[in-house]
Coordinates of C-alpha atoms in Angstrom, one line a residue:
Chain G
X1 CA -115.8 55.3 145.2
X2 CA -115.0 55.9 148.9
X3 CA -117.8 58.4 149.6
X4 CA -120.5 56.2 148.4
X5 CA -121.0 54.0 151.4
X6 CA -121.1 57.1 153.7
X7 CA -123.6 58.9 151.8
X8 CA -125.7 55.8 151.6
X9 CA -125.6 55.4 155.3
X10 CA -126.5 59.0 156.0
X11 CA -129.5 58.7 153.9
X12 CA -130.4 55.6 155.6
X13 CA -130.1 57.2 158.9
X14 CA -132.1 60.3 158.0
X15 CA -134.9 58.1 156.8
X16 CA -135.1 55.7 159.6
X17 CA -133.8 57.8 162.5
X18 CA -132.0 54.7 163.7
X19 CA -128.7 56.3 164.6
X20 CA -129.8 58.6 167.4
X21 CA -127.6 58.6 170.6
X22 CA -129.2 57.5 173.9
X23 CA -126.6 59.1 176.2
X24 CA -124.8 55.8 176.7
X25 CA -121.5 55.1 175.4
X26 CA -121.5 53.5 172.2
X27 CA -119.6 50.4 171.7
X28 CA -116.9 51.8 169.6
X29 CA -113.4 52.2 170.7
X30 CA -113.6 56.0 171.2
X31 CA -116.5 55.9 173.7
X32 CA -114.8 53.1 175.7
X33 CA -111.8 55.3 176.2
X34 CA -113.9 57.9 178.0
X35 CA -115.1 55.4 180.4
X36 CA -111.7 53.9 181.3
X37 CA -110.3 57.3 181.8
X38 CA -111.6 57.4 185.3
X39 CA -108.7 55.3 186.3
X40 CA -106.5 58.2 185.8
X41 CA -107.8 60.0 188.8
X42 CA -107.4 57.1 191.1
X43 CA -105.0 57.4 193.9
X44 CA -103.0 54.2 194.1
X45 CA -102.1 54.7 197.6
X46 CA -104.8 53.7 200.0
X47 CA -104.5 55.0 203.4
X48 CA -105.7 53.1 206.3
X49 CA -106.8 54.6 209.5
X50 CA -109.1 53.8 212.1
X51 CA -109.4 51.9 215.3
X52 CA -108.3 48.6 216.3
X53 CA -109.4 45.1 215.5
X54 CA -107.6 42.8 213.3
X55 CA -109.3 42.6 210.0
X56 CA -110.5 45.1 207.6
X57 CA -112.8 44.3 204.8
X58 CA -115.2 46.1 202.9
X59 CA -116.0 47.7 199.8
X60 CA -114.1 50.6 198.3
X61 CA -115.7 52.6 195.7
X62 CA -113.3 54.1 193.4
X63 CA -114.9 57.5 193.2
X64 CA -112.0 59.8 192.4
X65 CA -110.1 58.8 195.3
X66 CA -109.7 55.4 196.9
X67 CA -110.9 55.6 200.3
X68 CA -110.9 52.4 202.1
X69 CA -114.0 52.3 204.1
X70 CA -114.5 49.7 206.4
X71 CA -114.4 48.9 210.0
X72 CA -110.8 49.1 210.7
X73 CA -107.4 49.9 209.9
X74 CA -105.0 50.0 212.7
X75 CA -102.2 52.4 213.0
X76 CA -99.8 49.6 213.2
X77 CA -101.4 47.6 210.5
X78 CA -100.8 47.5 206.9
X79 CA -103.3 47.1 204.2
X80 CA -102.4 44.6 201.8
X81 CA -104.5 43.6 198.9
X82 CA -105.4 45.0 195.7
X83 CA -106.6 48.5 196.4
X84 CA -104.9 50.2 193.6
X85 CA -105.2 50.3 190.0
X86 CA -105.0 46.7 189.3
X87 CA -107.5 45.8 191.8
X88 CA -110.4 47.4 190.1
X89 CA -113.0 45.3 188.8
X90 CA -115.6 47.0 187.0
X91 CA -119.0 45.8 187.8
X92 CA -121.2 45.4 184.9
X93 CA -120.3 44.3 181.6
X94 CA -118.1 46.3 179.4
X95 CA -118.8 44.9 176.2
X96 CA -116.6 45.4 173.3
X97 CA -119.2 46.4 170.8
X98 CA -122.7 47.6 171.3
X99 CA -122.6 47.4 175.0
X100 CA -122.6 50.1 177.6
X101 CA -120.7 50.3 180.7
X102 CA -123.3 50.9 183.3
X103 CA -123.2 54.2 185.0
X104 CA -119.7 54.8 183.9
X105 CA -119.0 56.2 180.6
X106 CA -120.4 59.6 180.3
X107 CA -119.4 60.9 183.7
X108 CA -116.2 59.2 183.8
X109 CA -117.0 57.5 186.9
X110 CA -116.1 53.9 186.9
X111 CA -117.5 52.0 189.6
X112 CA -115.5 49.2 190.8
X113 CA -115.1 47.2 193.8
X114 CA -111.9 47.1 195.6
X115 CA -111.4 44.3 197.9
X116 CA -108.7 44.3 200.3
X117 CA -107.9 42.5 203.4
X118 CA -106.4 44.2 206.4
X119 CA -103.6 42.2 207.6
X120 CA -100.6 42.8 209.7
X121 CA -100.1 43.1 213.3
X122 CA -102.8 44.5 215.3
X123 CA -102.3 46.1 218.6
X124 CA -102.2 43.2 220.9
X125 CA -103.2 43.9 224.3
X126 CA -101.8 41.3 226.5
X127 CA -103.7 40.0 229.2
X128 CA -102.1 38.9 232.4
X129 CA -102.9 35.3 232.0
X130 CA -104.1 33.0 234.4
X131 CA -101.7 32.6 237.2
X132 CA -102.6 29.6 239.1
X133 CA -100.9 28.4 242.0
X134 CA -100.8 24.9 243.2
X135 CA -99.0 24.8 246.4
X136 CA -98.8 21.5 247.9
X137 CA -97.9 21.4 251.4
X138 CA -95.8 18.5 252.2
X139 CA -97.5 17.0 255.1
X140 CA -95.4 16.2 258.0
X141 CA -92.5 18.5 257.4
X142 CA -92.7 21.6 259.4
X143 CA -92.5 24.6 257.3
X144 CA -91.5 22.7 254.3
X145 CA -93.6 23.1 251.3
X146 CA -93.1 22.3 247.7
X147 CA -95.2 23.7 245.1
X148 CA -95.3 24.6 241.6
X149 CA -96.5 27.7 240.1
X150 CA -97.8 27.4 236.7
X151 CA -99.5 29.7 234.5
X152 CA -98.8 31.9 231.7
X153 CA -99.0 35.7 231.4
X154 CA -99.7 37.5 228.3
X155 CA -97.2 39.4 226.4
X156 CA -96.6 41.7 229.3
X157 CA -94.3 39.3 230.9
X158 CA -92.2 40.5 233.7
X159 CA -94.7 43.1 234.9
X160 CA -94.8 41.5 238.2
X161 CA -97.9 39.6 238.4
X162 CA -99.1 39.2 241.8
X163 CA -99.2 35.6 242.7
X164 CA -101.6 34.7 245.3
X165 CA -101.1 31.4 246.7
X166 CA -102.5 29.4 249.4
X167 CA -99.3 28.6 251.0
X168 CA -96.3 29.8 252.4
X169 CA -92.8 29.1 252.6
X170 CA -91.5 28.0 249.3
X171 CA -92.2 26.9 245.9
X172 CA -90.4 26.4 242.7
X173 CA -91.3 28.4 239.7
X174 CA -93.2 26.3 237.3
X175 CA -93.5 26.5 233.6
X176 CA -94.6 29.5 231.9
X177 CA -93.4 33.0 231.9
X178 CA -94.6 34.2 235.1
X179 CA -93.3 37.0 237.0
X180 CA -91.3 34.5 239.1
X181 CA -88.5 34.5 236.7
X182 CA -87.4 38.1 237.5
X183 CA -88.1 37.7 241.1
X184 CA -90.6 40.5 241.0
X185 CA -93.6 38.4 241.9
X186 CA -94.8 38.5 245.3
X187 CA -96.5 35.9 247.3
X188 CA -99.2 37.3 249.4
X189 CA -101.9 35.7 251.2
X190 CA -102.3 33.2 253.8
X191 CA -100.4 30.1 253.7
X192 CA -100.1 27.3 256.0
X193 CA -97.1 25.8 257.5
X194 CA -98.3 22.6 258.7
X195 CA -96.5 19.7 260.0
X196 CA -95.7 17.7 262.9
X197 CA -93.3 18.5 265.5
X198 CA -91.2 16.2 267.4
X199 CA -92.0 15.6 271.0
X200 CA -89.6 16.6 273.5
X201 CA -87.1 17.8 271.1
X202 CA -86.3 21.0 269.4
X203 CA -87.2 20.3 265.9
X204 CA -85.3 22.4 263.6
X205 CA -86.5 22.6 260.1
X206 CA -84.5 24.0 257.3
X207 CA -86.3 25.1 254.3
X208 CA -84.0 26.2 251.7
X209 CA -86.4 26.4 248.9
X210 CA -86.1 29.7 247.2
X211 CA -88.4 31.7 249.1
X212 CA -87.4 34.2 251.6
X213 CA -90.6 33.8 253.4
X214 CA -91.1 34.5 256.9
X215 CA -93.2 32.5 259.1
X216 CA -94.4 35.1 261.4
X217 CA -96.7 33.4 263.6
X218 CA -97.8 30.1 264.5
X219 CA -100.9 28.9 266.0
X220 CA -101.5 25.6 267.7
X221 CA -104.6 24.2 266.4
X222 CA -104.8 20.9 268.1
X223 CA -102.9 18.7 270.4
X224 CA -102.2 18.1 273.9
X225 CA -100.1 20.0 276.1
X226 CA -96.8 20.2 274.5
X227 CA -94.3 22.6 275.9
X228 CA -91.8 22.0 273.3
X229 CA -90.1 24.8 271.4
X230 CA -90.3 24.2 267.8
X231 CA -88.1 26.3 265.6
X232 CA -88.9 26.9 262.0
X233 CA -86.1 28.3 260.0
X234 CA -86.7 29.4 256.5
X235 CA -84.0 30.3 254.1
X236 CA -83.4 30.6 250.4
X237 CA -80.5 29.3 248.6
X238 CA -79.1 32.7 248.0
X239 CA -80.3 33.8 251.3
X240 CA -79.0 32.8 254.6
X241 CA -81.6 31.7 256.9
X242 CA -83.9 34.6 256.1
X243 CA -85.9 34.5 259.2
X244 CA -86.2 32.5 262.2
X245 CA -89.4 32.3 264.0
X246 CA -89.9 30.4 267.2
X247 CA -93.2 29.1 267.7
X248 CA -94.2 27.7 271.0
X249 CA -96.9 25.2 270.8
X250 CA -99.3 24.1 273.3
X251 CA -102.5 22.4 273.1
X252 CA -104.1 19.1 273.0
X253 CA -102.4 16.1 271.9
X254 CA -104.0 14.6 268.8
X255 CA -103.2 13.2 265.5
X256 CA -100.5 11.0 266.8
X257 CA -98.5 9.5 264.0
X258 CA -101.0 10.8 261.5
X259 CA -100.0 12.8 258.5
X260 CA -96.5 12.3 259.6
X261 CA -93.6 12.2 257.3
X262 CA -91.0 13.0 259.8
X263 CA -88.2 10.6 260.2
X264 CA -88.9 10.6 263.9
X265 CA -92.3 9.2 264.5
X266 CA -92.6 10.5 267.9
X267 CA -94.8 13.4 266.9
X268 CA -97.3 15.0 269.1
X269 CA -99.6 17.8 268.1
X270 CA -99.7 19.8 265.0
X271 CA -98.2 23.2 264.6
X272 CA -99.8 25.6 262.2
X273 CA -98.1 28.7 261.2
X274 CA -99.2 31.4 258.9
X275 CA -97.2 32.8 256.1
X276 CA -97.9 36.4 255.9
X277 CA -95.4 37.6 253.3
X278 CA -92.5 36.7 251.3
X279 CA -91.1 37.3 247.9
X280 CA -90.6 34.8 245.3
X281 CA -87.2 33.6 244.4
X282 CA -86.8 31.5 241.3
X283 CA -84.0 29.5 242.7
X284 CA -84.4 25.8 242.8
X285 CA -83.1 24.3 245.9
X286 CA -83.4 21.8 248.4
X287 CA -86.6 21.7 250.2
X288 CA -86.0 18.7 252.3
X289 CA -86.3 18.6 255.9
X290 CA -83.3 17.9 258.0
X291 CA -83.9 16.8 261.5
X292 CA -81.4 16.4 264.1
X293 CA -81.6 12.7 263.8
X294 CA -79.5 11.5 260.9
X295 CA -80.5 8.5 258.9
X296 CA -78.0 5.7 259.4
X297 CA -78.0 2.6 257.4
X298 CA -76.3 -0.7 258.4
X299 CA -74.4 -2.4 255.8
X300 CA -74.9 -5.9 257.2
Chain C
X1 CA -41.8 -8.6 286.5
X2 CA -42.4 -4.9 286.0
X3 CA -41.0 -4.9 282.6
X4 CA -43.5 -7.2 281.1
X5 CA -46.5 -4.9 280.9
X6 CA -44.2 -2.1 279.5
X7 CA -42.8 -4.3 276.8
X8 CA -46.3 -5.4 276.0
X9 CA -47.4 -1.9 275.7
X10 CA -44.5 -1.0 273.5
X11 CA -45.2 -4.0 271.3
X12 CA -48.9 -2.9 271.0
X13 CA -47.9 0.7 270.1
X14 CA -45.4 -0.6 267.6
X15 CA -48.1 -2.7 266.0
X16 CA -50.5 0.1 266.0
X17 CA -48.0 2.4 264.4
X18 CA -47.2 -0.2 261.8
X19 CA -50.9 -0.7 261.0
X20 CA -51.3 3.0 260.6
X21 CA -48.4 3.1 258.2
X22 CA -49.9 0.3 256.3
X23 CA -53.2 2.1 256.0
X24 CA -51.6 5.4 254.9
X25 CA -49.5 3.5 252.3
X26 CA -52.5 1.6 251.1
X27 CA -54.6 4.8 250.7
X28 CA -51.8 6.6 249.0
X29 CA -51.7 3.9 246.4
X30 CA -55.5 3.3 246.2
X31 CA -56.7 6.9 246.4
X32 CA -53.7 9.2 245.7
X33 CA -55.8 12.1 244.6
X34 CA -57.8 12.4 247.8
X35 CA -55.5 14.7 249.5
X36 CA -54.8 17.1 246.7
X37 CA -57.7 17.0 244.3
X38 CA -60.3 19.8 244.0
X39 CA -63.9 19.4 244.6
X40 CA -64.8 18.2 241.2
X41 CA -61.9 15.8 240.9
X42 CA -62.1 14.3 244.3
X43 CA -63.1 10.9 243.0
X44 CA -60.8 10.7 240.0
X45 CA -59.9 7.1 239.4
X46 CA -62.4 5.8 242.0
X47 CA -65.5 3.9 241.3
X48 CA -68.2 3.4 243.9
X49 CA -70.8 0.6 243.9
X50 CA -74.0 1.2 245.8
X51 CA -76.5 -1.4 246.7
X52 CA -79.8 0.3 246.0
X53 CA -81.2 -0.1 249.4
X54 CA -78.3 1.7 251.0
X55 CA -78.6 4.6 248.7
X56 CA -80.9 7.5 248.1
X57 CA -82.6 8.8 245.0
X58 CA -80.1 9.9 242.3
X59 CA -77.2 9.4 244.7
X60 CA -74.8 8.6 242.0
X61 CA -75.2 12.1 240.6
X62 CA -73.7 13.5 243.8
X63 CA -70.7 11.3 243.5
X64 CA -70.4 11.8 239.8
X65 CA -70.3 15.6 240.3
X66 CA -67.3 14.9 242.6
X67 CA -65.6 13.1 239.9
X68 CA -66.3 9.5 241.0
X69 CA -67.6 6.8 238.7
X70 CA -70.7 5.5 240.3
X71 CA -72.8 2.4 239.9
X72 CA -76.0 1.2 241.5
X73 CA -77.8 -2.0 240.9
X74 CA -79.1 -5.1 242.5
X75 CA -77.5 -7.2 239.8
X76 CA -73.8 -7.8 240.1
X77 CA -73.6 -8.7 236.4
X78 CA -75.0 -5.3 235.5
X79 CA -72.5 -3.6 237.8
X80 CA -69.5 -5.5 236.3
X81 CA -70.7 -4.8 232.8
X82 CA -71.1 -1.1 233.6
X83 CA -67.6 -1.0 235.1
X84 CA -66.2 -2.6 232.0
X85 CA -68.0 -0.2 229.7
X86 CA -66.8 2.8 231.8
X87 CA -63.2 1.9 231.6
X88 CA -63.4 1.3 228.0
X89 CA -65.2 4.5 227.3
X90 CA -63.1 6.7 229.7
X91 CA -59.5 5.8 229.0
X92 CA -58.4 9.0 230.6
X93 CA -60.4 8.5 233.8
X94 CA -60.3 4.8 234.2
X95 CA -61.3 3.2 237.5
X96 CA -58.3 1.9 239.4
X97 CA -59.9 1.6 242.7
X98 CA -63.4 0.3 243.4
X99 CA -65.2 1.0 246.7
X100 CA -68.0 -1.4 247.5
X101 CA -70.8 0.3 249.4
X102 CA -72.7 -3.0 249.7
X103 CA -73.9 -5.5 252.2
X104 CA -71.5 -8.1 253.6
X105 CA -74.3 -10.4 254.7
X106 CA -72.5 -11.0 258.0
X107 CA -69.4 -11.9 256.0
X108 CA -71.2 -14.5 253.9
X109 CA -71.2 -12.7 250.6
X110 CA -71.2 -9.3 249.0
X111 CA -74.8 -8.5 248.4
X112 CA -76.6 -5.9 246.4
X113 CA -80.4 -5.7 246.6
X114 CA -83.4 -3.4 246.2
X115 CA -84.8 -4.3 249.6
X116 CA -85.1 -6.7 252.4
X117 CA -88.1 -8.6 251.2
X118 CA -87.5 -12.1 249.9
X119 CA -88.9 -11.2 246.5
X120 CA -86.8 -8.1 246.1
X121 CA -84.1 -8.1 243.4
X122 CA -80.9 -9.4 244.9
X123 CA -77.5 -10.9 243.9
X124 CA -74.3 -12.0 245.5
X125 CA -70.6 -12.2 244.4
X126 CA -67.5 -13.7 245.9
X127 CA -64.4 -11.6 246.4
X128 CA -62.4 -13.8 244.1
X129 CA -64.9 -13.4 241.4
X130 CA -64.7 -9.6 241.7
X131 CA -60.9 -9.8 241.3
X132 CA -61.1 -12.2 238.4
X133 CA -63.6 -10.0 236.5
X134 CA -62.3 -6.6 237.3
X135 CA -58.6 -7.1 236.9
X136 CA -58.7 -7.3 233.1
X137 CA -60.2 -3.9 232.8
X138 CA -57.6 -2.3 235.0
X139 CA -59.1 -2.3 238.5
X140 CA -56.2 -2.6 240.9
X141 CA -57.7 -2.1 244.3
X142 CA -61.0 -3.4 245.6
X143 CA -62.0 -1.8 248.9
X144 CA -64.7 -3.6 250.8
X145 CA -66.8 -1.2 252.7
X146 CA -69.3 -3.8 253.9
X147 CA -70.1 -5.2 257.2
X148 CA -67.8 -7.8 258.5
X149 CA -66.0 -7.7 255.2
X150 CA -62.9 -9.5 256.6
X151 CA -65.0 -12.6 256.8
X152 CA -65.6 -12.5 253.1
X153 CA -62.0 -13.5 252.7
X154 CA -62.4 -16.8 254.6
X155 CA -60.9 -19.6 252.4
X156 CA -64.1 -21.5 252.4
X157 CA -66.2 -18.7 250.7
X158 CA -63.4 -16.6 249.1
X159 CA -63.9 -18.3 245.7
X160 CA -67.3 -19.8 246.0
X161 CA -70.1 -18.6 248.2
X162 CA -72.1 -21.0 250.3
X163 CA -75.8 -20.3 249.6
X164 CA -76.8 -22.7 252.4
X165 CA -74.9 -21.0 255.1
X166 CA -78.0 -20.6 257.2
X167 CA -77.6 -16.9 257.8
X168 CA -81.0 -15.2 257.9
X169 CA -79.6 -12.2 256.0
X170 CA -78.7 -14.5 253.1
X171 CA -82.0 -13.9 251.3
X172 CA -83.0 -15.5 247.9
X173 CA -80.6 -14.6 245.1
X174 CA -83.2 -14.0 242.4
X175 CA -80.5 -12.2 240.4
X176 CA -77.9 -14.9 240.9
X177 CA -74.7 -15.6 242.6
X178 CA -71.4 -15.1 240.9
X179 CA -68.4 -17.2 241.9
X180 CA -64.8 -17.3 240.6
X181 CA -63.9 -19.9 238.0
X182 CA -61.7 -22.7 238.8
X183 CA -59.0 -21.1 236.6
X184 CA -58.7 -18.1 238.9
X185 CA -55.3 -18.1 240.7
X186 CA -55.2 -15.5 243.5
X187 CA -51.4 -15.7 243.5
X188 CA -51.3 -14.4 240.0
X189 CA -53.8 -11.6 240.3
X190 CA -52.6 -8.0 240.4
X191 CA -55.7 -6.8 242.1
X192 CA -55.6 -6.1 245.9
X193 CA -58.5 -6.5 248.2
X194 CA -58.6 -4.0 251.1
X195 CA -60.7 -4.4 254.2
X196 CA -61.0 -2.8 257.5
X197 CA -58.6 -4.3 260.0
X198 CA -61.3 -5.3 262.3
X199 CA -64.8 -6.7 261.9
X200 CA -67.7 -4.4 262.6
X201 CA -71.0 -3.1 261.2
X202 CA -70.3 -0.5 258.6
X203 CA -72.6 2.4 258.4
X204 CA -73.9 4.6 255.6
X205 CA -75.1 8.1 256.4
X206 CA -77.6 10.3 254.6
X207 CA -77.0 13.9 254.3
X208 CA -78.7 16.8 252.6
X209 CA -77.1 19.3 250.2
X210 CA -78.6 22.0 252.3
X211 CA -76.1 21.0 255.0
X212 CA -73.3 22.2 252.8
X213 CA -72.2 25.8 252.7
X214 CA -73.7 27.9 249.9
X215 CA -70.3 28.2 248.2
X216 CA -70.0 24.4 248.3
X217 CA -73.4 24.0 246.8
X218 CA -72.6 26.4 244.1
X219 CA -69.3 24.7 243.3
X220 CA -71.0 21.3 243.3
X221 CA -73.7 22.7 241.0
X222 CA -71.1 24.0 238.6
X223 CA -69.3 20.7 238.7
X224 CA -72.5 18.9 238.0
X225 CA -73.5 21.2 235.2
X226 CA -70.1 20.5 233.5
X227 CA -71.1 16.8 233.5
X228 CA -74.7 17.4 232.5
X229 CA -76.0 16.3 235.9
X230 CA -78.7 17.5 238.1
X231 CA -77.8 17.3 241.7
X232 CA -80.0 15.3 244.1
X233 CA -81.3 16.8 247.2
X234 CA -79.8 14.2 249.4
X235 CA -76.8 11.9 249.3
X236 CA -75.7 8.7 251.0
X237 CA -72.1 8.3 252.0
X238 CA -70.4 5.7 254.1
X239 CA -68.4 6.4 257.2
X240 CA -65.5 4.4 255.8
X241 CA -65.4 6.4 252.5
X242 CA -65.3 9.6 254.5
X243 CA -62.5 8.3 256.7
X244 CA -60.6 7.2 253.6
X245 CA -61.0 10.6 252.1
X246 CA -59.9 12.4 255.2
X247 CA -57.1 10.0 256.1
X248 CA -58.8 9.5 259.4
X249 CA -56.2 7.9 261.7
X250 CA -59.0 5.9 263.4
X251 CA -59.4 3.9 260.2
X252 CA -57.3 0.9 260.0
X253 CA -57.1 -1.1 256.8
X254 CA -55.3 -4.2 255.7
X255 CA -54.9 -6.6 252.9
X256 CA -54.4 -10.3 252.5
X257 CA -55.9 -11.6 255.7
X258 CA -59.3 -12.8 256.8
X259 CA -61.1 -12.8 260.1
X260 CA -63.5 -15.3 261.6
X261 CA -65.1 -13.0 264.1
X262 CA -68.6 -11.8 263.4
X263 CA -69.0 -8.5 265.1
X264 CA -72.1 -6.5 266.0
X265 CA -70.2 -3.4 266.8
X266 CA -71.3 -0.2 265.2
X267 CA -70.3 3.4 265.6
X268 CA -72.4 5.5 267.9
X269 CA -74.8 8.1 266.5
X270 CA -72.5 10.8 268.0
X271 CA -69.5 9.3 266.2
X272 CA -71.4 9.1 263.0
X273 CA -72.4 12.7 263.3
X274 CA -68.8 13.7 264.0
X275 CA -67.6 11.8 260.9
X276 CA -70.3 13.3 258.8
X277 CA -69.6 16.8 260.0
X278 CA -65.9 16.4 259.1
X279 CA -67.0 15.4 255.6
X280 CA -69.1 18.5 255.2
X281 CA -66.2 20.6 256.5
X282 CA -63.8 19.0 254.1
X283 CA -66.1 19.7 251.1
X284 CA -66.7 23.3 252.4
X285 CA -63.0 23.7 252.7
X286 CA -62.3 22.5 249.2
X287 CA -65.0 24.8 247.8
X288 CA -63.6 27.8 249.7
X289 CA -60.1 27.0 248.4
X290 CA -61.5 26.8 244.9
X291 CA -63.2 30.2 245.4
X292 CA -60.0 31.8 246.6
X293 CA -58.1 30.4 243.6
X294 CA -60.7 31.7 241.3
X295 CA -60.6 35.1 242.8
X296 CA -56.8 35.2 242.7
X297 CA -56.8 34.2 239.1
X298 CA -59.3 36.9 238.3
X299 CA -57.2 39.4 240.1
X300 CA -54.2 38.5 238.0

């Protein structure tokens, strides 16, 4: 009873030749097994190597070993994604019955696409950011400048970004992580100490802003003859009167009472000094100008 | 014949001595901590009221760092309200003595104002009104550091100011005038009004923190930080307050008497400078003493 159907089928096949193999996997369970067996040779660990950039993407062919080909893989990066076993998708259709797995079955090569995304931390190369200086000379106060330094550096903070400013004596560190905070920044360049001097007096200016700057020279740019001695003293809060420079001004009288914020309005001539060097000091301090004439207010 | 001048001289010296004693006793009662307190507790129990136009930016922060309670407004109602609130909220540091750094309007009314233009905010108060309103919150001494303040006690304006006094300094009170009520009985009040013994123009001086020694600035900064304050660059302080603090024998105070004389006398700039320098020296001395104590404590 049991052999009858087999015999009948064999006869049928011999007659019609309808059962010849084409080299493709037949759709029975046994042939599907040979196709899937390619998974056994897959290495679940995908190594990533390569150079820089932040994202890896590409197609991985699962020929024996999983090699992630693509444009990247950083040494410090990690590859996440589904590059292993479970990430395989077999292209084509693996039908359950009567279908073939394209290009896969007989050779045991299962072609699949592995998609993975390179994520993680890439090698960030910090860029010393824009360090902009905005020094505002306070007009009318000799040697007294207030300014703010703003700007951000990259992740290489504290590497002593050179700060090039257009001014001189002082400034307060602004926002951002500039080199100012560790006092390693330097101020270089030419700055201007401008202001008005007081006629017929020795005008002593204290600049206690946190810069140990040195006014090394002064040049009279305009004004009439003025034989006064004007003393500019700069000091930082943690420094004691860093440097004293005496500038003798002479020249042509001009600009009377112009651009003048001094308490004493008897100003003649402008004195211009040049800041040649100095190192930044993050201290915040007084940058007011003290003149020898004290403000007195009547309480009448 | 010859004895008369000698007797007169002796009598004069005796009166001077008595006045000095009165002053020292008054100050011992009104400002007992002045002689012994450290820098950050110098103003314990003392409130200072500034008229805005005799002050500098953030002046109160300087005084608060020194332990004073400080108020600044052109509206007396606001000042009184703030004093009330302070004494309620600071039971351990209540104001017992109030120093008025205000205008005296030639002895015609205690004036606080933002400026000298007619349209500026401005208000006036009588001395009796101050006593009436401040005694209930524990203010025992009111020290008038205003010009010609002895004239403020004249019977005709002690309780109620005369807005039509004709004085050109008596500018429009667009923030009102506060007089005592009819119920106020000066004989029953426990508050004492203290004035300079003689009429003159009181003076407020402006100084800069940079004039203080570095150690003093550091001590002040530490005191300010404790109280969540940021120190100003400048401060305004009256000669009279300095003299009270230093127990200057040149300062003569008195209570319970008025004067009629309107004086235009004012200290010379040289005297002002000497007084201010003594203030700076005192603060520097306190800071140095604090530094020594700190070092000794650390050594132990």
